[in-house]
Tab-separated table of N, CA and C in Angstrom:
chain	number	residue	atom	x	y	z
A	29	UNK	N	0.187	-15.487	2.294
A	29	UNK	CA	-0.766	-15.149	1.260
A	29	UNK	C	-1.768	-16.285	1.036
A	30	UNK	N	-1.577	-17.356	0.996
A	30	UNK	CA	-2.147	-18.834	1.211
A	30	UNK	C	-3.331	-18.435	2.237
A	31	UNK	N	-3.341	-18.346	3.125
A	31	UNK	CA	-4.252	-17.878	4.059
A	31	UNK	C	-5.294	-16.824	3.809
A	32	UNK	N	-5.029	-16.059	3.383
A	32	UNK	CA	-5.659	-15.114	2.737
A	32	UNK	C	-6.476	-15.591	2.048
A	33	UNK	N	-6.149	-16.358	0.919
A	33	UNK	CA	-6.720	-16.523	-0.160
A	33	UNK	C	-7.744	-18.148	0.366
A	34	UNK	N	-7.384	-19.232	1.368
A	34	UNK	CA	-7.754	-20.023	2.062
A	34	UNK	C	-9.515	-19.151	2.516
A	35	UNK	N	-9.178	-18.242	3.429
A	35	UNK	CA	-10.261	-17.868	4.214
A	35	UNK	C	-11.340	-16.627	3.342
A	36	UNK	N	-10.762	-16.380	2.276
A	36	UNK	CA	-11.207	-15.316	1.360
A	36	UNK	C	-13.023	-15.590	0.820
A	37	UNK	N	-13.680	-16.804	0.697
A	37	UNK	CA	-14.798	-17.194	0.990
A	37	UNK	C	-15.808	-16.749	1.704
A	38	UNK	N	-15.008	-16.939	2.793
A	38	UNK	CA	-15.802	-16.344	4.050
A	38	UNK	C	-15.664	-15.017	4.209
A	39	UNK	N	-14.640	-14.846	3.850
A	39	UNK	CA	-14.234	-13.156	4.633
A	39	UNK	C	-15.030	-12.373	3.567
A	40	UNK	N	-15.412	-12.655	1.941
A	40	UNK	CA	-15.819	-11.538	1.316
A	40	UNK	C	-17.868	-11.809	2.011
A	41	UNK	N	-18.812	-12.762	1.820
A	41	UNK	CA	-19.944	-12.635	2.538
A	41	UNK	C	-19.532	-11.363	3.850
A	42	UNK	N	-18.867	-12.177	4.617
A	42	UNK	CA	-18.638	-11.001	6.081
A	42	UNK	C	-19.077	-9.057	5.806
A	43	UNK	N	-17.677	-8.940	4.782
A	43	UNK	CA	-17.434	-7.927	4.565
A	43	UNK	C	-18.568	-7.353	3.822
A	44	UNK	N	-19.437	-8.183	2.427
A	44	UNK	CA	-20.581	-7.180	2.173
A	44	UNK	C	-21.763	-7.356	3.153
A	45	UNK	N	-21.751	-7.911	4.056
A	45	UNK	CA	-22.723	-7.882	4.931
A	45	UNK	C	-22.511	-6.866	6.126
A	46	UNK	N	-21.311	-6.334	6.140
A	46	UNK	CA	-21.024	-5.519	7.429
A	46	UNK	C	-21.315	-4.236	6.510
A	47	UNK	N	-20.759	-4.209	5.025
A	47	UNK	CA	-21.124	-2.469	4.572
A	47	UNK	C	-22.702	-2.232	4.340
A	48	UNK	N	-23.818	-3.315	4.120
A	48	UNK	CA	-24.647	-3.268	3.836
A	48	UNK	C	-25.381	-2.789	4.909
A	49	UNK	N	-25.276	-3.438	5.892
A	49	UNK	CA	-25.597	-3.034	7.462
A	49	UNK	C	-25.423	-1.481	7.644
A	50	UNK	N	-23.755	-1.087	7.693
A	50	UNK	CA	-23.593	-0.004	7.617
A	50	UNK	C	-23.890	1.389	7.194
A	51	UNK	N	-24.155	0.779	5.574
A	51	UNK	CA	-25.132	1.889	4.688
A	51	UNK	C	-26.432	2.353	5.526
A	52	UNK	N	-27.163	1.167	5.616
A	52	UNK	CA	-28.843	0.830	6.086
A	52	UNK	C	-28.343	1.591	6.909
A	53	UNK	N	-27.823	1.332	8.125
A	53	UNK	CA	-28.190	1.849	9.188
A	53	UNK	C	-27.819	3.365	9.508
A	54	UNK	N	-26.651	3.814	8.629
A	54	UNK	CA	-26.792	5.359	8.314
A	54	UNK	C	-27.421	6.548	7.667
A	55	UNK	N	-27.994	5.690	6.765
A	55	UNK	CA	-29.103	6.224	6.116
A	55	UNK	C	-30.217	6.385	6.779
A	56	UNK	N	-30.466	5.386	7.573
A	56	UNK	CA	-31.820	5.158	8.563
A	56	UNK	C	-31.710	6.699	10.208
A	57	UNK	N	-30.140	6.716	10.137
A	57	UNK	CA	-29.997	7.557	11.198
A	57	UNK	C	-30.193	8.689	10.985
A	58	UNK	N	-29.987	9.169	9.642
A	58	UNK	CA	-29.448	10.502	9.068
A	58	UNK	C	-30.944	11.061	8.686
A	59	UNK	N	-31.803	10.093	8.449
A	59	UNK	CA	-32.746	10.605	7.727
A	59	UNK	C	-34.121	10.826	8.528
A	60	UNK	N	-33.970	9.984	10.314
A	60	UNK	CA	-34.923	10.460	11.166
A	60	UNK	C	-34.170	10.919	12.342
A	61	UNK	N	-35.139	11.577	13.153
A	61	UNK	CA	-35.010	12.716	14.079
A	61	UNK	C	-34.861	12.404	15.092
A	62	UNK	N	-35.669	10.703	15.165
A	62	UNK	CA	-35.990	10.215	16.708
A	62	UNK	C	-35.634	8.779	16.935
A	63	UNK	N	-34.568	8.763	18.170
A	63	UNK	CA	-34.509	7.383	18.443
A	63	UNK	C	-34.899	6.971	20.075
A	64	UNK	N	-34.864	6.022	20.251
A	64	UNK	CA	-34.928	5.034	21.554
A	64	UNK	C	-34.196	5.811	22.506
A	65	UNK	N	-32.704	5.641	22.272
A	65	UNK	CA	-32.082	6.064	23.005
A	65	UNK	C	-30.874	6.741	22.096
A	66	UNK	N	-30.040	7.626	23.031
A	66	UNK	CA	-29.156	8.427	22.425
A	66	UNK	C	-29.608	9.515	21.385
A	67	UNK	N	-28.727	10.217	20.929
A	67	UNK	CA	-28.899	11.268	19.583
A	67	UNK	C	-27.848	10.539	18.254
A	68	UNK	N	-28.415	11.507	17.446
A	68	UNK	CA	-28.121	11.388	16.389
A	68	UNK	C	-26.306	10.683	15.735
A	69	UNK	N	-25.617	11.760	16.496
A	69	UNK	CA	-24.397	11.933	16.497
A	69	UNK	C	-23.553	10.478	16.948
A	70	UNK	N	-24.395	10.167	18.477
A	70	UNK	CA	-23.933	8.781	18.722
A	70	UNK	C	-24.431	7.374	18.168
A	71	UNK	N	-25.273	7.640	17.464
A	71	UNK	CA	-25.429	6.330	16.806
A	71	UNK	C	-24.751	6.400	15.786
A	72	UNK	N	-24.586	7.579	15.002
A	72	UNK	CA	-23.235	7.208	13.971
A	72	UNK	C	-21.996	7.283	14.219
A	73	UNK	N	-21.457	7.732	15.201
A	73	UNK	CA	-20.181	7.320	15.545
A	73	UNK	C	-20.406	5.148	16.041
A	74	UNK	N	-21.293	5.468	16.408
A	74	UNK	CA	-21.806	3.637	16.743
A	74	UNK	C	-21.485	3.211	16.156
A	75	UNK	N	-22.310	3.024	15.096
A	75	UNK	CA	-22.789	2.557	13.548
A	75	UNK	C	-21.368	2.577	12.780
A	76	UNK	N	-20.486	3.360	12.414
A	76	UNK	CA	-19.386	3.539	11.861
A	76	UNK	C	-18.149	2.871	12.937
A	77	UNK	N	-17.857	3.214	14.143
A	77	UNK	CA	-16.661	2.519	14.734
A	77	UNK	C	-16.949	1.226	15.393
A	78	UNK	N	-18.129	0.200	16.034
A	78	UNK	CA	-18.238	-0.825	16.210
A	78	UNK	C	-18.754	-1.841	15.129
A	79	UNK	N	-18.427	-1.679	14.067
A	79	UNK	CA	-18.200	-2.783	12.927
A	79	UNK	C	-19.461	-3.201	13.088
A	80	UNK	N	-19.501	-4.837	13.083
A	80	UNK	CA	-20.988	-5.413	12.450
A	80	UNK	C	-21.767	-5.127	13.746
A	81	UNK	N	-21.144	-4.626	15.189
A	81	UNK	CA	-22.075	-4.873	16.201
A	81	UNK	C	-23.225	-3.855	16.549
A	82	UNK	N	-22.506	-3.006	15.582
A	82	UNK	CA	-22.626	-1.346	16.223
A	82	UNK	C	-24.469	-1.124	15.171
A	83	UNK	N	-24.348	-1.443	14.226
A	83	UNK	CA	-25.352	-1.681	13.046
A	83	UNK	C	-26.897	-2.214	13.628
A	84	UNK	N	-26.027	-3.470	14.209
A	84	UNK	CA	-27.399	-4.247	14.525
A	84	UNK	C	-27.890	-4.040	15.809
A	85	UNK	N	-26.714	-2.953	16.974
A	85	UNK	CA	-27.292	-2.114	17.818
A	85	UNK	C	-28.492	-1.386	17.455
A	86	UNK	N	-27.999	-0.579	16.630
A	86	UNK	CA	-28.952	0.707	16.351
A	86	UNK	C	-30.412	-0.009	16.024
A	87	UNK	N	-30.339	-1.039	14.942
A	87	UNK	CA	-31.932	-1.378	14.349
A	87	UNK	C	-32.519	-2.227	15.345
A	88	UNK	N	-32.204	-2.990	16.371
A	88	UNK	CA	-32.439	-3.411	17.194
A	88	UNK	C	-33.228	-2.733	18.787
A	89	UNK	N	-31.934	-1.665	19.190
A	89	UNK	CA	-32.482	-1.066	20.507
A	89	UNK	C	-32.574	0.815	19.847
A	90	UNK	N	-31.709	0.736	18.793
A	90	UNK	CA	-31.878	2.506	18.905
A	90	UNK	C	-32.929	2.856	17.929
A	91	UNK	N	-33.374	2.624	16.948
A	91	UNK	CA	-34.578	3.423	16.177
A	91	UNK	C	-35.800	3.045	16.902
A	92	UNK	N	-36.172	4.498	16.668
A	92	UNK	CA	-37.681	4.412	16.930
A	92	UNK	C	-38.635	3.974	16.258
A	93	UNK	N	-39.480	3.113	16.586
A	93	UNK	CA	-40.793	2.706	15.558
A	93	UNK	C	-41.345	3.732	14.943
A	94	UNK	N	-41.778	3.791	13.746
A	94	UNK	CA	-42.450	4.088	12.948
A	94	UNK	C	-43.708	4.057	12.933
């Protein structure tokens, strides 16, 4: 439990930075039609099962400019 509470600092930044990501980037999926690459479906399975990587996939290589 020591450990926990040791690394708990770090781990809570992490964690609202991975749901924040998460939100953004589902909202961002859900709400346009068109991306780079892939459909709809696979960027939120993305976005939802590869944690912080999957997020900064999508805003990076999968949305389309605006």
């Amino acid at each position: 439990m020591d450990i926990v509470r040791e690394y708990l600092p770090i781990l809570i930044p992490i964690i609202i930075l991975e749901v924040g990501l998460m939100i953004y980037s589902l909202r961002h999926v859900l709400k346009h039609d068109r991306y780079k690459f892939g459909s709809r479906t696979m960027w939120v399975l993305i976005v939802i099962f590869i944690q912080i990587i999957g997020p900064i996939l999508y805003l990076t290589i999968g949305r389309e400019d605006e």
